Amino acid sequence: MANGQATISFNEQKLKMLIKDSVREGIKAEVFKLRAAFLPYVDDTEQKEIEKKYGKPSRKVAKTYEYAI
């Protein structure tokens, strides 16, 4: 400890991987936000028309993400 501060030592490879993973997570979150922002709005009557024409969507969920915009 120097001046009451704890130090953590990383080798260069571990530090590189930590930074890569952190950047990857941040980019992934931002891409999901962008994709959600560009989804078109569907009102209730339009949704009913879609369901009438193509049937109701399956209740099976493959993956779900929720982001506040």
mmCIF file of N, CA and C in Angstrom:
data_model
loop_
_atom_site.group_PDB
_atom_site.id
_atom_site.type_symbol
_atom_site.label_atom_id
_atom_site.label_comp_id
_atom_site.label_asym_id
_atom_site.label_seq_id
_atom_site.Cartn_x
_atom_site.Cartn_y
_atom_site.Cartn_z
ATOM 1 N N MET A 1 0.832 -1.184 0.000
ATOM 2 C CA MET A 1 0.000 0.000 0.000
ATOM 3 C C MET A 1 0.872 1.241 0.000
ATOM 4 N N ALA A 2 0.524 2.167 -0.837
ATOM 5 C CA ALA A 2 1.244 3.434 -0.894
ATOM 6 C C ALA A 2 0.285 4.556 -0.527
ATOM 7 N N ASN A 3 0.631 5.313 0.485
ATOM 8 C CA ASN A 3 -0.204 6.430 0.940
ATOM 9 C C ASN A 3 -1.627 5.999 1.296
ATOM 10 N N GLY A 4 -1.797 4.823 1.862
ATOM 11 C CA GLY A 4 -3.110 4.360 2.280
ATOM 12 C C GLY A 4 -4.000 3.870 1.146
ATOM 13 N N GLN A 5 -3.478 3.744 -0.063
ATOM 14 C CA GLN A 5 -4.266 3.275 -1.200
ATOM 15 C C GLN A 5 -3.849 1.853 -1.546
ATOM 16 N N ALA A 6 -4.827 1.003 -1.785
ATOM 17 C CA ALA A 6 -4.540 -0.375 -2.174
ATOM 18 C C ALA A 6 -4.176 -0.409 -3.649
ATOM 19 N N THR A 7 -3.240 -1.247 -3.991
ATOM 20 C CA THR A 7 -2.866 -1.387 -5.399
ATOM 21 C C THR A 7 -3.166 -2.804 -5.853
ATOM 22 N N ILE A 8 -3.595 -2.925 -7.079
ATOM 23 C CA ILE A 8 -3.878 -4.223 -7.671
ATOM 24 C C ILE A 8 -2.957 -4.361 -8.867
ATOM 25 N N SER A 9 -2.254 -5.473 -8.932
ATOM 26 C CA SER A 9 -1.351 -5.650 -10.068
ATOM 27 C C SER A 9 -1.974 -6.612 -11.076
ATOM 28 N N PHE A 10 -1.940 -6.230 -12.331
ATOM 29 C CA PHE A 10 -2.408 -7.043 -13.442
ATOM 30 C C PHE A 10 -1.242 -7.218 -14.394
ATOM 31 N N ASN A 11 -1.172 -8.363 -14.996
ATOM 32 C CA ASN A 11 -0.199 -8.449 -16.071
ATOM 33 C C ASN A 11 -0.839 -7.825 -17.311
ATOM 34 N N GLU A 12 -0.047 -7.549 -18.299
ATOM 35 C CA GLU A 12 -0.525 -6.820 -19.480
ATOM 36 C C GLU A 12 -1.657 -7.557 -20.192
ATOM 37 N N GLN A 13 -1.563 -8.878 -20.293
ATOM 38 C CA GLN A 13 -2.577 -9.669 -20.999
ATOM 39 C C GLN A 13 -3.924 -9.609 -20.275
ATOM 40 N N LYS A 14 -3.916 -9.738 -18.950
ATOM 41 C CA LYS A 14 -5.163 -9.686 -18.190
ATOM 42 C C LYS A 14 -5.805 -8.311 -18.303
ATOM 43 N N LEU A 15 -4.995 -7.274 -18.242
ATOM 44 C CA LEU A 15 -5.510 -5.916 -18.356
ATOM 45 C C LEU A 15 -6.138 -5.697 -19.733
ATOM 46 N N LYS A 16 -5.480 -6.200 -20.766
ATOM 47 C CA LYS A 16 -5.990 -6.076 -22.130
ATOM 48 C C LYS A 16 -7.345 -6.771 -22.260
ATOM 49 N N MET A 17 -7.459 -7.980 -21.720
ATOM 50 C CA MET A 17 -8.715 -8.726 -21.791
ATOM 51 C C MET A 17 -9.819 -8.026 -21.006
ATOM 52 N N LEU A 18 -9.484 -7.480 -19.851
ATOM 53 C CA LEU A 18 -10.464 -6.760 -19.042
ATOM 54 C C LEU A 18 -10.997 -5.547 -19.796
ATOM 55 N N ILE A 19 -10.118 -4.808 -20.431
ATOM 56 C CA ILE A 19 -10.523 -3.630 -21.199
ATOM 57 C C ILE A 19 -11.369 -4.044 -22.401
ATOM 58 N N LYS A 20 -10.946 -5.086 -23.120
ATOM 59 C CA LYS A 20 -11.698 -5.570 -24.286
ATOM 60 C C LYS A 20 -13.117 -5.971 -23.895
ATOM 61 N N ASP A 21 -13.237 -6.742 -22.813
ATOM 62 C CA ASP A 21 -14.552 -7.193 -22.371
ATOM 63 C C ASP A 21 -15.436 -6.019 -21.959
ATOM 64 N N SER A 22 -14.857 -5.059 -21.272
ATOM 65 C CA SER A 22 -15.625 -3.892 -20.838
ATOM 66 C C SER A 22 -16.108 -3.076 -22.029
ATOM 67 N N VAL A 23 -15.246 -2.871 -22.999
ATOM 68 C CA VAL A 23 -15.621 -2.117 -24.203
ATOM 69 C C VAL A 23 -16.689 -2.879 -24.979
ATOM 70 N N ARG A 24 -16.526 -4.186 -25.103
ATOM 71 C CA ARG A 24 -17.496 -5.021 -25.822
ATOM 72 C C ARG A 24 -18.879 -4.923 -25.172
ATOM 73 N N GLU A 25 -18.938 -4.992 -23.841
ATOM 74 C CA GLU A 25 -20.211 -4.885 -23.130
ATOM 75 C C GLU A 25 -20.859 -3.523 -23.358
ATOM 76 N N GLY A 26 -20.052 -2.477 -23.312
ATOM 77 C CA GLY A 26 -20.576 -1.129 -23.525
ATOM 78 C C GLY A 26 -21.127 -0.941 -24.924
ATOM 79 N N ILE A 27 -20.407 -1.430 -25.914
ATOM 80 C CA ILE A 27 -20.863 -1.317 -27.303
ATOM 81 C C ILE A 27 -22.140 -2.133 -27.507
ATOM 82 N N LYS A 28 -22.184 -3.320 -26.933
ATOM 83 C CA LYS A 28 -23.366 -4.173 -27.072
ATOM 84 C C LYS A 28 -24.605 -3.482 -26.502
ATOM 85 N N ALA A 29 -24.461 -2.864 -25.340
ATOM 86 C CA ALA A 29 -25.583 -2.157 -24.724
ATOM 87 C C ALA A 29 -26.042 -0.994 -25.599
ATOM 88 N N GLU A 30 -25.111 -0.250 -26.166
ATOM 89 C CA GLU A 30 -25.464 0.889 -27.014
ATOM 90 C C GLU A 30 -26.119 0.434 -28.315
ATOM 91 N N VAL A 31 -25.664 -0.670 -28.879
ATOM 92 C CA VAL A 31 -26.270 -1.191 -30.108
ATOM 93 C C VAL A 31 -27.713 -1.614 -29.840
ATOM 94 N N PHE A 32 -27.962 -2.261 -28.705
ATOM 95 C CA PHE A 32 -29.333 -2.644 -28.370
ATOM 96 C C PHE A 32 -30.220 -1.416 -28.229
ATOM 97 N N LYS A 33 -29.703 -0.359 -27.620
ATOM 98 C CA LYS A 33 -30.482 0.878 -27.483
ATOM 99 C C LYS A 33 -30.808 1.462 -28.852
ATOM 100 N N LEU A 34 -29.828 1.470 -29.755
ATOM 101 C CA LEU A 34 -30.064 1.989 -31.104
ATOM 102 C C LEU A 34 -31.100 1.152 -31.852
ATOM 103 N N ARG A 35 -30.987 -0.153 -31.751
ATOM 104 C CA ARG A 35 -31.948 -1.023 -32.430
ATOM 105 C C ARG A 35 -33.354 -0.785 -31.902
ATOM 106 N N ALA A 36 -33.486 -0.635 -30.596
ATOM 107 C CA ALA A 36 -34.798 -0.382 -29.998
ATOM 108 C C ALA A 36 -35.342 0.977 -30.428
ATOM 109 N N ALA A 37 -34.471 1.963 -30.558
ATOM 110 C CA ALA A 37 -34.905 3.306 -30.944
ATOM 111 C C ALA A 37 -35.443 3.331 -32.374
ATOM 112 N N PHE A 38 -34.961 2.442 -33.239
ATOM 113 C CA PHE A 38 -35.390 2.436 -34.629
ATOM 114 C C PHE A 38 -36.520 1.451 -34.921
ATOM 115 N N LEU A 39 -37.023 0.768 -33.895
ATOM 116 C CA LEU A 39 -38.175 -0.106 -34.109
ATOM 117 C C LEU A 39 -39.400 0.758 -34.384
ATOM 118 N N PRO A 40 -40.183 0.404 -35.376
ATOM 119 C CA PRO A 40 -41.367 1.223 -35.671
ATOM 120 C C PRO A 40 -42.452 1.030 -34.614
ATOM 121 N N TYR A 41 -43.202 2.090 -34.367
ATOM 122 C CA TYR A 41 -44.325 2.027 -33.434
ATOM 123 C C TYR A 41 -45.503 1.365 -34.136
ATOM 124 N N VAL A 42 -46.174 0.460 -33.456
ATOM 125 C CA VAL A 42 -47.355 -0.210 -33.998
ATOM 126 C C VAL A 42 -48.510 0.068 -33.051
ATOM 127 N N ASP A 43 -49.560 0.740 -33.567
ATOM 128 C CA ASP A 43 -50.705 1.015 -32.693
ATOM 129 C C ASP A 43 -51.595 -0.227 -32.594
ATOM 130 N N ASP A 44 -52.596 -0.159 -31.724
ATOM 131 C CA ASP A 44 -53.433 -1.327 -31.440
ATOM 132 C C ASP A 44 -54.181 -1.839 -32.668
ATOM 133 N N THR A 45 -54.740 -0.919 -33.466
ATOM 134 C CA THR A 45 -55.499 -1.370 -34.643
ATOM 135 C C THR A 45 -54.580 -2.030 -35.666
ATOM 136 N N GLU A 46 -53.407 -1.480 -35.854
ATOM 137 C CA GLU A 46 -52.454 -2.077 -36.786
ATOM 138 C C GLU A 46 -52.016 -3.461 -36.297
ATOM 139 N N GLN A 47 -51.802 -3.597 -34.979
ATOM 140 C CA GLN A 47 -51.415 -4.884 -34.412
ATOM 141 C C GLN A 47 -52.518 -5.917 -34.618
ATOM 142 N N LYS A 48 -53.779 -5.498 -34.459
ATOM 143 C CA LYS A 48 -54.902 -6.416 -34.671
ATOM 144 C C LYS A 48 -54.963 -6.881 -36.126
ATOM 145 N N GLU A 49 -54.700 -5.953 -37.065
ATOM 146 C CA GLU A 49 -54.670 -6.319 -38.487
ATOM 147 C C GLU A 49 -53.573 -7.346 -38.763
ATOM 148 N N ILE A 50 -52.421 -7.128 -38.177
ATOM 149 C CA ILE A 50 -51.289 -8.048 -38.359
ATOM 150 C C ILE A 50 -51.641 -9.428 -37.815
ATOM 151 N N GLU A 51 -52.236 -9.461 -36.612
ATOM 152 C CA GLU A 51 -52.611 -10.740 -36.001
ATOM 153 C C GLU A 51 -53.692 -11.443 -36.814
ATOM 154 N N LYS A 52 -54.620 -10.665 -37.376
ATOM 155 C CA LYS A 52 -55.689 -11.244 -38.196
ATOM 156 C C LYS A 52 -55.107 -11.877 -39.462
ATOM 157 N N LYS A 53 -54.147 -11.191 -40.061
ATOM 158 C CA LYS A 53 -53.561 -11.662 -41.315
ATOM 159 C C LYS A 53 -52.577 -12.816 -41.104
ATOM 160 N N TYR A 54 -51.724 -12.723 -40.066
ATOM 161 C CA TYR A 54 -50.639 -13.697 -39.879
ATOM 162 C C TYR A 54 -50.795 -14.586 -38.650
ATOM 163 N N GLY A 55 -51.800 -14.344 -37.845
ATOM 164 C CA GLY A 55 -51.974 -15.111 -36.617
ATOM 165 C C GLY A 55 -51.188 -14.487 -35.474
ATOM 166 N N LYS A 56 -51.520 -14.911 -34.274
ATOM 167 C CA LYS A 56 -50.826 -14.364 -33.102
ATOM 168 C C LYS A 56 -49.410 -14.915 -33.040
ATOM 169 N N PRO A 57 -48.485 -14.121 -32.504
ATOM 170 C CA PRO A 57 -47.105 -14.608 -32.387
ATOM 171 C C PRO A 57 -46.998 -15.732 -31.359
ATOM 172 N N SER A 58 -46.001 -16.544 -31.536
ATOM 173 C CA SER A 58 -45.733 -17.640 -30.612
ATOM 174 C C SER A 58 -45.408 -17.087 -29.231
ATOM 175 N N ARG A 59 -45.790 -17.796 -28.190
ATOM 176 C CA ARG A 59 -45.497 -17.368 -26.813
ATOM 177 C C ARG A 59 -44.081 -17.756 -26.405
ATOM 178 N N LYS A 60 -43.420 -18.552 -27.231
ATOM 179 C CA LYS A 60 -42.061 -18.998 -26.930
ATOM 180 C C LYS A 60 -41.094 -17.823 -27.067
ATOM 181 N N VAL A 61 -40.296 -17.603 -26.048
ATOM 182 C CA VAL A 61 -39.345 -16.493 -26.052
ATOM 183 C C VAL A 61 -37.936 -17.051 -26.164
ATOM 184 N N ALA A 62 -37.214 -16.623 -27.181
ATOM 185 C CA ALA A 62 -35.842 -17.080 -27.362
ATOM 186 C C ALA A 62 -34.904 -16.262 -26.482
ATOM 187 N N LYS A 63 -35.010 -14.936 -26.577
ATOM 188 C CA LYS A 63 -34.177 -14.032 -25.796
ATOM 189 C C LYS A 63 -34.925 -12.725 -25.627
ATOM 190 N N THR A 64 -34.846 -12.151 -24.467
ATOM 191 C CA THR A 64 -35.513 -10.882 -24.217
ATOM 192 C C THR A 64 -34.542 -9.919 -23.573
ATOM 193 N N TYR A 65 -34.519 -8.700 -24.085
ATOM 194 C CA TYR A 65 -33.708 -7.634 -23.515
ATOM 195 C C TYR A 65 -34.612 -6.441 -23.270
ATOM 196 N N GLU A 66 -34.444 -5.785 -22.146
ATOM 197 C CA GLU A 66 -35.198 -4.569 -21.861
ATOM 198 C C GLU A 66 -34.225 -3.450 -21.587
ATOM 199 N N TYR A 67 -34.416 -2.334 -22.295
ATOM 200 C CA TYR A 67 -33.592 -1.150 -22.094
ATOM 201 C C TYR A 67 -34.489 0.060 -22.028
ATOM 202 N N ALA A 68 -34.233 0.928 -21.100
ATOM 203 C CA ALA A 68 -34.973 2.186 -21.018
ATOM 204 C C ALA A 68 -34.339 3.173 -21.981
ATOM 205 N N ILE A 69 -35.175 3.825 -22.762
ATOM 206 C CA ILE A 69 -34.663 4.793 -23.744
ATOM 207 C C ILE A 69 -35.051 6.185 -23.304
#
